[in-house]
Amino acid sequence: MLPQRLDRRLFFAYLNSIAASSSSAPSRRPLRLLPHRSHARPTSFSANCAAGSLPGPAVQQDDAVSGYRLPPKEIQEIVDVPSNPSYYVSPRRDRIMFLKRRAMPPLSELAKPDKILAGIRIDSSSNMRSRMSFYTGISLHLLMDDGSLGPEKVVHGYPDGSKINFVTWSPDGQHMAFTVCYEDEVSSSSSLALWVADAESGQARPLFQSTDIRLNAIFELFVWVDHSTLLVCTIPSSHGDSPKKPLVPFGPRIRSNEQKNVIRLRATREMLKDLHEEELFNYHATSQLVLVSLYGRVKPVASPAIYTSLNPSPDEKYLMLTSVHQPYSSIVSYKRFPRKVELWTVDGRFVREVCDLPLAENIPVAANSVRRGKRLIRWRPDMPSTLYWVEAQDGGDANIEASPRDIVYTEPAEPLNGEKPQVLIKLDLRYRRISWCYGLHALVYEYWNKTRRTRTWVISPDCKDLSPQLLFDRSSEDAYSSPGSPMMCRTRAGTLVIAKIRTSEGTCILMKGQGATPKGSVPFLDLLNIITGAKERIWESGKEKYYESVLALMSYHPKCEIQLNQLKLLISKESRREAPQYYLSIWPDKKQVKITNYPHPYPQLALLQKEIITYQREDGVKLTATLYMPPGYNPSKHGPLPCLIWSYPGEFKSREAAGQVRRSPNKFSRISNNFPLLWLARGFAILADPTIPIIGEGDQEANDRYIEQLIASAEAAVNEVVRRGIAHPDKIAVGGHSYGAFMTANLLAHAPHLFCCGIARSGAYNRTLTPFGFQKEVRTLWEATDTYIKMSPFMLANKIKKPILLIHGEEDSKVTTAMQSSHFYDALKGHGVPCRLVILPFEGHRYAARESIMHVIWETDRWLQKYCASNSRSTQVMESSGETAQSPADGAPGCEV
């Protein structure tokens, strides 16, 4: 057995040594285009019973076996199904790119040594973020006039097995740029290179001709300046060797607040600890910017600095460069370090400093609190070189009453004759964003978290005499009244603006929305006149069988002016039993052309049963859940099943909003590797995402009645599945991740009569360890002591009697640290509670490595079989049909957790 905590390098070597004997994921499924027909056969409930894949009498598990384990084969087959490719449409809407995604990474990838500095993880061997996802291949298709795809053109030229990332189109869509990461099998190090590919031929090549130029991808790596030039972050030539940690420290670690500043933080992990880490941060994050053409010409720009954002102006004349600098902080991440924004010309001339913001340690924890000074500095996408930004008028403190609260300003890149910034709009709520529409109009959004109020204003930025007009004023919680969001299109410069739709009655914009209704979501597309507010529904999803949603506008015009009868839309279409496919919808007849034909990812569950159910809490609040049942299951014939309820509480300001339906019965059931639908393959009924609303109307604080409302919601859900004859009342398990884990522990403490066991992953159980707030709770421990104590299941460890499985990533960097689960386990064990703690090496808040995910599933399956499925009544039901249970399979050798 391996020690509980291994040195990274030793563990990395250990993993490599067992790699040959470990199970590996199957090869990735290629993109399937028409014509293709899947002939996989679904499996019925009765067939599953005969195969022994349903829960029955308890089976002894050999817990002494060390190492990582594998779940039953029927679950493995689902988990290892590769994802479909991602899509990426070209700026001119004439091509579509498909990016093949990798399978789950091996644990050896997470175990590679990295450095955690200022809130980010750095792979020092390649000077990029560690643990990044990547693509394994790129293919291109022309979009034909009839809406079909042209022949596939595979991007080629880079080495086999390369890890591809940072994929972007050039503004004119004639080239793509991306990074290729090479692995050195001898030194286990990585090297990063920037490549470009021709969209016509698919031929790819390295952009830099010299091997002396190395990339720095700690922050934004590169951006297209124009159709043939990129601005790239590189490692300065004076880089040298990495600073060595001194044997004797510089001095003690000192934190002082003699100035009596009020600084409240919810988490302070992974920050700079000492002077040595500051040196390391400078060393790895400092970049030299260079302009490089597609022909390999390289020109340095500006001085080396820690550049976090690169933004060329739409007219390709200016560069807005954002950097951070000292003094650093040991308690906040780089996002709050002193920040400088400068303007340069593309030929290397310094224009001016836009701002230099000080360290921002003291941003209040209250929702809607922001940084002081200029923030969200952007280029107007509809103008050649005009800046806009926001400044708080309340000092950034949401607790302070102010009117206006935010002001939005704009000014040219180079103001003339002392020209002052122009005020675009003054807002009484907190600014959220602007959507621009070529100077004619813009939509400005503001919101306020405490009241859930959100407003949308129409402004005419180039007409000073026109006052802002209120377009929408509503609650952000009210899904039924949501007007949707404007559809955007690409300009010639590659920026995004609102598409203008020309009709016989004038110019309108398109608003797409989810279309929540009491009977389920029905996505829509509205034609909106933003002057009069009049709207017309010109498209909506089918309601009977399919769930359709608009993904992108496929019509192109250099000024984003599109005729309604020439509209082209990319649409996703799916049903309960048909996997999502992409279609081109072509107007005016709205003809749909199917461009993909992905097979059903898990044909063995193709006939799973799904129902959106509604029911009421005892206080009258309407609740919703999605009920899943195995294929072929009939409650009157097979009797009640063991049931897993998996949820995550949510906070609301109104009972009406809490009761709204925000899901569709026609959506395809995508089964992820961390979602409970996996246990359909083991014969469980699944109640997924039952609404657990915690309501605080008016001035009421929702969490003051958290326990009461939590129990009432859970009781209503359990009563409903039992009333339907679906779930055995003695065999209902509850589980959740993060705040759902916190929910699970509280339910076992306060409502043990409802559940037989619980699964809690990556939770925080002692709220006194998060004293400055959590989730949407903004009061501190000292302001709401009773609430913090009553909500903490850690304080009720002596009341919990039902078995609970605790799982946590060892390197969880959120407020839900692994210490939360460890301390909770100790408290439970100290009171004789049946419990189990699984700490996953190298994993964070969510689990990534295949070994970890498979083991978590094995642990969960073992727990459900032992404490949920092994029931005399359900056993009799199975035996009466001649059905037997199959125990979870033993796994591959690994590291005991």
Coordinates of N, CA and C in Angstrom, one line a residue, residues 23 60-63 65 68-73 76 858 887-893:
S23 N -6.5 -0.2 -17.3 CA -7.5 -0.1 -18.4 C -7.4 1.3 -19.1
Q60 N -20.9 -9.2 -0.6 CA -19.7 -8.8 0.1 C -18.6 -8.2 -0.8
Q61 N -18.1 -7.0 -0.4 CA -17.0 -6.4 -1.2 C -15.7 -6.5 -0.5
D62 N -14.7 -6.8 -1.3 CA -13.3 -6.9 -0.7 C -12.7 -5.5 -0.6
D63 N -13.0 -4.8 0.6 CA -12.5 -3.5 0.8 C -11.0 -3.5 1.1
V65 N -8.7 -4.7 -0.8 CA -8.0 -4.5 -2.0 C -7.6 -3.1 -2.2
Y68 N -6.8 1.9 -7.2 CA -8.0 2.5 -7.9 C -8.8 1.3 -8.4
R69 N -10.2 1.5 -8.3 CA -11.1 0.4 -8.7 C -11.9 0.9 -10.0
L70 N -12.5 -0.1 -10.6 CA -13.3 0.2 -11.8 C -14.7 -0.2 -11.5
P71 N -15.7 0.6 -11.9 CA -17.1 0.3 -11.7 C -17.5 -0.9 -12.6
P72 N -18.8 -1.4 -12.4 CA -19.3 -2.5 -13.2 C -19.2 -2.1 -14.7
K73 N -19.1 -3.1 -15.5 CA -18.9 -3.0 -17.0 C -19.9 -2.1 -17.6
Q76 N -19.0 1.4 -17.0 CA -17.8 1.7 -17.7 C -18.1 2.1 -19.1
W858 N -17.1 3.7 -8.7 CA -17.0 2.4 -8.0 C -17.4 2.6 -6.6
S887 N -22.4 -8.0 -8.6 CA -21.6 -7.1 -7.8 C -20.7 -6.2 -8.6
P888 N -20.3 -5.1 -8.1 CA -19.4 -4.2 -8.8 C -18.1 -5.0 -9.1
A889 N -17.5 -4.7 -10.3 CA -16.3 -5.4 -10.7 C -15.1 -4.9 -10.0
D890 N -14.1 -5.8 -9.8 CA -12.9 -5.3 -9.2 C -12.2 -4.5 -10.3
G891 N -11.4 -3.5 -9.8 CA -10.7 -2.6 -10.7 C -9.3 -2.9 -11.0
A892 N -8.7 -2.1 -11.8 CA -7.3 -2.2 -12.1 C -6.4 -1.8 -10.9
P893 N -5.2 -2.3 -10.9 CA -4.3 -1.9 -9.8 C -4.1 -0.4 -9.8

